[in-house]
Coordinates of C-alpha atoms and ligand atoms in Angstrom, one line a residue:
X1198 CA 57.2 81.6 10.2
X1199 CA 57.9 81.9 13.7
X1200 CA 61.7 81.7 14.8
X1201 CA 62.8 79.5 17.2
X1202 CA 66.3 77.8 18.7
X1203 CA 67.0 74.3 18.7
X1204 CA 69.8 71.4 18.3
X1205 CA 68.6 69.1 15.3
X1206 CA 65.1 67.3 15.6
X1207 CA 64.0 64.5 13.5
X1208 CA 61.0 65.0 10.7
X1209 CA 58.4 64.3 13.5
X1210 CA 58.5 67.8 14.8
X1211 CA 57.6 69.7 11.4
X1212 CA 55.5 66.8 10.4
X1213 CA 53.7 67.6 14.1
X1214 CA 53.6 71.1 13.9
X1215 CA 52.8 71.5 10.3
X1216 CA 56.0 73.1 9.2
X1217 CA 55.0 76.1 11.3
X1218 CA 58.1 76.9 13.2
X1219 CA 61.9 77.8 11.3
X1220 CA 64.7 76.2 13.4
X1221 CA 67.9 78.1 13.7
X1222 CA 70.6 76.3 15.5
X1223 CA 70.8 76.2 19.3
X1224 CA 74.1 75.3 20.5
X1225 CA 76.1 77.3 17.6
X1226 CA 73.2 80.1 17.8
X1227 CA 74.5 83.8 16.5
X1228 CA 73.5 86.7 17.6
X1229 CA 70.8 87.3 15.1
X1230 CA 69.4 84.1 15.4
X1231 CA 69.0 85.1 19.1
X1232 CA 67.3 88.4 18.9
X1233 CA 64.7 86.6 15.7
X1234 CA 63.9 83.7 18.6
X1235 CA 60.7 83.9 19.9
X1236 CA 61.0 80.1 21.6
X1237 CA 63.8 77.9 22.8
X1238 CA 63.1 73.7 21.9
X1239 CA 65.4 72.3 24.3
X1240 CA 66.0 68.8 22.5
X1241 CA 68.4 66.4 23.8
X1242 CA 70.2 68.1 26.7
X1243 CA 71.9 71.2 26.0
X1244 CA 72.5 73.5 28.8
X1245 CA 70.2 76.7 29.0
X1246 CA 71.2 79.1 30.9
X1247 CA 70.6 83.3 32.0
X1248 CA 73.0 83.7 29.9
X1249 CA 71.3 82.3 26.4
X1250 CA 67.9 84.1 27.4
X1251 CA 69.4 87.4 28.0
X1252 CA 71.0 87.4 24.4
X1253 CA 67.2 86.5 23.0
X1254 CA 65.5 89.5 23.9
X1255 CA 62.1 88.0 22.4
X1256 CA 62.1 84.7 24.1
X1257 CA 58.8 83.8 25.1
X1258 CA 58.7 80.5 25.7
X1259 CA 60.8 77.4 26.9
X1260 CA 59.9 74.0 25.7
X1261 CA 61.9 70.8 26.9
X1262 CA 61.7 67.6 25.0
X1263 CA 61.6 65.5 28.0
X1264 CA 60.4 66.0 32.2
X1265 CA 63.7 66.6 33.8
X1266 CA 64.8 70.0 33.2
X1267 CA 68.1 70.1 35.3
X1268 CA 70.1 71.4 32.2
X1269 CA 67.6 74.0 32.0
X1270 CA 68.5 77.2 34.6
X1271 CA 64.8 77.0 35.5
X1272 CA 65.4 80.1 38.4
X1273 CA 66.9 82.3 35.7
X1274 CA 63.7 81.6 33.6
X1275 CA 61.5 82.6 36.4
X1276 CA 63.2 85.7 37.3
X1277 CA 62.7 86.7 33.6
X1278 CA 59.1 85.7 33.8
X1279 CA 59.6 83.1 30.6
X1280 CA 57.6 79.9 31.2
X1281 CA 59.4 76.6 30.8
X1282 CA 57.1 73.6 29.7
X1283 CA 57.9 69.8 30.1
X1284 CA 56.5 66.7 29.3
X1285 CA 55.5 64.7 32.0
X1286 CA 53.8 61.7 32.2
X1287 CA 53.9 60.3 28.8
X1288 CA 57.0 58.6 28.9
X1289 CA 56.3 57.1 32.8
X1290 CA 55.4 53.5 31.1
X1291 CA 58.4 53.4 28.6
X1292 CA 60.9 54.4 31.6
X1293 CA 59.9 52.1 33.9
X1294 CA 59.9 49.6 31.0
X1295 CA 63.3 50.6 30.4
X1296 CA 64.4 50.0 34.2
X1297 CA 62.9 46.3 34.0
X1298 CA 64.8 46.1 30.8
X1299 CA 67.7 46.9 32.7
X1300 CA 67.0 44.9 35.7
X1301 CA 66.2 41.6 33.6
X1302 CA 69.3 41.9 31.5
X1303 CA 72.3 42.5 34.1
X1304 CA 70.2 39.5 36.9
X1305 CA 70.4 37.3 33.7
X1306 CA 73.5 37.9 31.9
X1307 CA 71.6 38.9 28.5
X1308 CA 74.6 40.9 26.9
X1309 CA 77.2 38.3 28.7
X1310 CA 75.2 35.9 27.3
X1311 CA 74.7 37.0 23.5
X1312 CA 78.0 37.9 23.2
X1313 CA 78.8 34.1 24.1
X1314 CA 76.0 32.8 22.0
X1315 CA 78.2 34.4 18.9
X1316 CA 81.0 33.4 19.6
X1317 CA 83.0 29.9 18.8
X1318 CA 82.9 29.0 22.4
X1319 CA 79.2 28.5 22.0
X1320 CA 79.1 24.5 20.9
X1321 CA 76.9 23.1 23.4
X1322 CA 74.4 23.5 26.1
X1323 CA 76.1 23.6 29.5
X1324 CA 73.5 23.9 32.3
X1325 CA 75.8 25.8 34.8
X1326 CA 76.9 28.7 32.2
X1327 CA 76.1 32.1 33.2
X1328 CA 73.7 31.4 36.0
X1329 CA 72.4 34.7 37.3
X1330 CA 69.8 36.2 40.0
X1331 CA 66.8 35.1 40.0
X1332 CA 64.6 38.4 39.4
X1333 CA 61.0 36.9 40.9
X1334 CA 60.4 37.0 44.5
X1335 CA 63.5 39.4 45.4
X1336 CA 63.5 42.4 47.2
X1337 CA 63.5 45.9 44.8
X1338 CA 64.0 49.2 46.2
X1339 CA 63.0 52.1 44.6
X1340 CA 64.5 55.7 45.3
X1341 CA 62.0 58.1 44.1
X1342 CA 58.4 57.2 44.2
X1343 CA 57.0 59.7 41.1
X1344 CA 55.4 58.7 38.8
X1345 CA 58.2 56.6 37.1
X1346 CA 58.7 54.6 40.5
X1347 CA 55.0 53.8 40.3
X1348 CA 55.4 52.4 36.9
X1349 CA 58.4 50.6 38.1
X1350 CA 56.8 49.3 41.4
X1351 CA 53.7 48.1 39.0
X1352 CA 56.2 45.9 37.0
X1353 CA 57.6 44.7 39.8
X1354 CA 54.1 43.3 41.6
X1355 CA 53.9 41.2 38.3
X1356 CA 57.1 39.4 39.1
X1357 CA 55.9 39.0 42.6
X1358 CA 59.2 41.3 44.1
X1359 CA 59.0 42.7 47.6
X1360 CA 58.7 46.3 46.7
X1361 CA 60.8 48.8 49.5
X1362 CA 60.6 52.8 48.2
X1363 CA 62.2 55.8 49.2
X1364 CA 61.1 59.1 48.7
X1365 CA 61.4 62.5 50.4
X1366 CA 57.5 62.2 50.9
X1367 CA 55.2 58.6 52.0
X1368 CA 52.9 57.8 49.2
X1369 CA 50.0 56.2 51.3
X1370 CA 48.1 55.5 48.1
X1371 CA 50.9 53.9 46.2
X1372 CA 51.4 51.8 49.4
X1373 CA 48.0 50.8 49.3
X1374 CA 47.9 49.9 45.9
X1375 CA 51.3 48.8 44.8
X1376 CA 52.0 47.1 48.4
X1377 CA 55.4 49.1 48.2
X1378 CA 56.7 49.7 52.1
X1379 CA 58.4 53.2 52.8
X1380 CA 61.5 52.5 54.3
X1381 CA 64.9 54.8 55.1
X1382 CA 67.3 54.8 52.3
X1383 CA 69.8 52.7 54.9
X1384 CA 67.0 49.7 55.3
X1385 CA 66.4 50.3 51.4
X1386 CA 70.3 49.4 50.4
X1387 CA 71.0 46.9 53.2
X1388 CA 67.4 44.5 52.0
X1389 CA 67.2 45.3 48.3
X1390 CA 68.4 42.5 45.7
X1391 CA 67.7 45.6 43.2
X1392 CA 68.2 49.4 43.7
X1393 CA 66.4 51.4 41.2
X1394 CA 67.1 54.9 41.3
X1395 CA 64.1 56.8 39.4
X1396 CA 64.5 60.0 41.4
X1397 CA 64.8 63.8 40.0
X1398 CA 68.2 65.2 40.0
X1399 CA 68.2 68.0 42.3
X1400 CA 70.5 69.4 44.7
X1401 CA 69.6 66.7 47.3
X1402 CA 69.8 63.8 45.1
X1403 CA 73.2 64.6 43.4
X1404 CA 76.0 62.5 44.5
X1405 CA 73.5 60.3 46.1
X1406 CA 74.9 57.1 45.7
X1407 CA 78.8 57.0 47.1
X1408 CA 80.9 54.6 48.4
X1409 CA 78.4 54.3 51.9
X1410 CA 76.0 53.5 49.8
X1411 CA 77.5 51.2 48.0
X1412 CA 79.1 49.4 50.9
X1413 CA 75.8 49.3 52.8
X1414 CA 74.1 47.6 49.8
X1415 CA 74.6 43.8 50.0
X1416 CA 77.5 41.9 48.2
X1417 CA 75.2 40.5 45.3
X1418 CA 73.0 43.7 44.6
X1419 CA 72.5 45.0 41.4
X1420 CA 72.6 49.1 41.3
X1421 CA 70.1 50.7 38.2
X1422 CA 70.2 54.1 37.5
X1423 CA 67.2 55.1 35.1
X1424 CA 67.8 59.0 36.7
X1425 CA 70.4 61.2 36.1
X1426 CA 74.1 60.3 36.2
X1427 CA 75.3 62.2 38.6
X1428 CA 72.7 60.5 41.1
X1429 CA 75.9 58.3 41.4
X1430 CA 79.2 58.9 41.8
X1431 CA 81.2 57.7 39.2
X1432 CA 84.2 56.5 40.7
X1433 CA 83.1 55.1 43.7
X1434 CA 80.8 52.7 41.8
X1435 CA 83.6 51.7 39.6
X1436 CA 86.1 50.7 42.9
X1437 CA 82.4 49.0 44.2
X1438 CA 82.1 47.1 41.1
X1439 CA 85.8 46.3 40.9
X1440 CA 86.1 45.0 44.4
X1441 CA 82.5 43.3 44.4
X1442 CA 81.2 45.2 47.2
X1443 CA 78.1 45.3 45.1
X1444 CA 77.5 42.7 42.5
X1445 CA 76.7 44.6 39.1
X1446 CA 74.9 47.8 38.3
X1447 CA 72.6 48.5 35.0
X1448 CA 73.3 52.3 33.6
X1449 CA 70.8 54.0 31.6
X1450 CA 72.5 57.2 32.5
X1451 CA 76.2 58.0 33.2
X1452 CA 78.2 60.9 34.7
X1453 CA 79.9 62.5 32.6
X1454 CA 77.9 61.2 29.9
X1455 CA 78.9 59.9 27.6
X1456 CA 81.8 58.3 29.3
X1457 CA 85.1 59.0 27.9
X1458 CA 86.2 56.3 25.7
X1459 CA 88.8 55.2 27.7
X1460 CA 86.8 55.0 31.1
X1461 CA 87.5 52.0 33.4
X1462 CA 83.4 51.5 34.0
X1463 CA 83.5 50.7 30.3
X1464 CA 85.8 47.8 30.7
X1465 CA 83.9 46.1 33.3
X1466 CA 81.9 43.2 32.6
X1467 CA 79.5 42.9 35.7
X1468 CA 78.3 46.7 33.8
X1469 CA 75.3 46.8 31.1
X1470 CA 75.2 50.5 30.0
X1471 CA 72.5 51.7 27.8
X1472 CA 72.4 55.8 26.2
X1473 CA 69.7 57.2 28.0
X1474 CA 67.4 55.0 26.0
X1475 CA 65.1 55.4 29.2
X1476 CA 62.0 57.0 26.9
X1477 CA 63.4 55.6 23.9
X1478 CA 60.1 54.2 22.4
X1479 CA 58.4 55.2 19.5
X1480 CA 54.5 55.9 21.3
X1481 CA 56.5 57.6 23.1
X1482 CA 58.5 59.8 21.3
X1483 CA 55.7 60.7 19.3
X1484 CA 53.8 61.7 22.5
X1485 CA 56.5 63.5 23.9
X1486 CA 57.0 65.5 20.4
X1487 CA 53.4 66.7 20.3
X1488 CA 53.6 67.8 24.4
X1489 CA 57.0 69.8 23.4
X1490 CA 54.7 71.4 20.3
X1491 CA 52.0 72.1 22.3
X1492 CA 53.8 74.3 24.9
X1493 CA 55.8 75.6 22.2
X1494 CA 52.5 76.5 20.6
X1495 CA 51.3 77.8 23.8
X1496 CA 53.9 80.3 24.9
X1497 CA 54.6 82.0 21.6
X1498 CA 50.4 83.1 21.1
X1499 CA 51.0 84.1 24.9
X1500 CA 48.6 81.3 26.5
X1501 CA 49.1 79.3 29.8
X1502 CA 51.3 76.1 28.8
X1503 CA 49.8 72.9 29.2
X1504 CA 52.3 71.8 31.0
X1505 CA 54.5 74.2 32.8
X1506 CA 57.5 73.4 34.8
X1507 CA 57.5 77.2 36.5
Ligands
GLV1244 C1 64.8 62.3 29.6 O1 65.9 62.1 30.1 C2 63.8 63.1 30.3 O2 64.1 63.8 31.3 O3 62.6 63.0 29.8

């Protein structure tokens, strides 16, 4: 059996690969279970670095469970010449599910409101409880037009939103045939009811969202971050929150994340966070399992990955 590194995966991955690979532990990996690995399964998010591939002098491959790879020093696996596979695509639908999910819930108090629904207080129908935003017709802007922000913007035609985008290139077709308008990220905050941040994290999109942002977004915006947590900063969307500069904010992703226990975001109420539940589905999974086994598969018989981040 081939050797290979990983943190814990369920059943699906030997059940998908036919038992073929033996896992040694990634995270608490010893030197010998370095120099036996000829793969790394990078499953949740565990950092990989130049480090961990110089102490597996047979590394031959580097599979990510998932498309962002900004745990994953992909520079130091270049300069070693070890491929790094993703798996994009397959989980675009769920996402973008996800961020409607999101959306839906904080606009129309849905934890706010179960919580009530369980408790005493709940004895009769009162018309003016919990009223929220109304979600059709508003404005949503969406930072980062891939192929997640398509799948959002798609959503979004169906509850007849005016759909703004931002993206560090125009996406004619998607304007064409999604009716989203490219628009500066200041128009995008100042017009959008909803800000849905579906962008990579890289070194231009971290720390995106700060206080500016915030401020410039209007009083009774909703912030949804289906990215990477630190897309925002953390504390100056707690003060926003606090002082409703903006009006509440949907979290599929946090920095640091988790939060510590003790963190004032997880007191607020005008807050719905979720654990990077973003792909969370179980089409999904399975699909996203089979792409990780495939370029697994791929780079230890030495064959061009399917899908190949560098
Ligand atoms: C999950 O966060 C992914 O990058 O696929």
């Amino acid at each position: 059996m081939e050797i290979i590194l990983s943190d814990p995966v369920p059943p699906l991955f030997d059940e998908l690969s036919n038992g073929r690979f033996e896992i040694r532990p990634l995270t608490t990996s010893t030197n010998s279970d370095c120099e036996a690995a000829v793969a790394i399964l990078v499953y949740g998010h565990p950092p990989v670095d130049g480090a961990l591939m110089d102490a597996c002098p047979n590394l031959k491959v580097i599979s990510n469970h998932g498309v962002g790879v900004d745990h994953i020093d992909v520079a130091a696996a270049t300069a070693r010449g070890i491929p790094v596979g993703n798996t994009p695509g397959c989980l675009d639908a769920a996402t973008a599910d996800m961020t409607m999910a999101l959306i839906l819930s904080v606009a129309r108090n849905v934890v706010v409101g179960d919580h009530f629904a369980r408790s005493p207080e709940f004895d009769h129908y009162q018309p003016a409880l919990l009223i929220g935003q109304e979600v059709t017709g508003s404005t949503l802007g969406i930072v980062g037009m891939g192929r997640i922000g398509a799948e959002v913007a798609k959503r979004a035609n169906a509850f007849d939103m005016r759909v703004l985008y931002h993206n560090r290139n125009r996406r004619p077709e998607i304007e064409e045939l999604l009716g989203a308008e490219f628009v500066s990220m200041d128009q995008l905050l100042r017009e959008s009811d909803f800000v849905s941040l579906n962008c990579p994290l890289t070194p231009e999109t971290t720390g995106l969202i700060g206080a500016k942002e915030l401020l410039a977004m209007k009083s009774t915006g909703i912030l949804i971050n289906m990215a990477r947590g630190p897309v925002v900063q953390t504390g100056a969307l707690c003060d926003a929150l606090t002082a409703g500069q903006i009006a509440a904010a949907g979290l599929d992703v946090t920095d640091p994340e988790p939060l510590p226990r003790d963190h004032p975001l997880l007191q607020l109420k005008n807050v719905i966070i979720t654990p990077h539940l973003g792909s969370a589905s179980n089409v999904t999974r399975m699909r996203m399992m089979q792409m990780t086994i495939d370029n697994l598969a791929a780079g230890v018989e030495g064959r061009e990955l399917p899908n190949r981040v560098c």
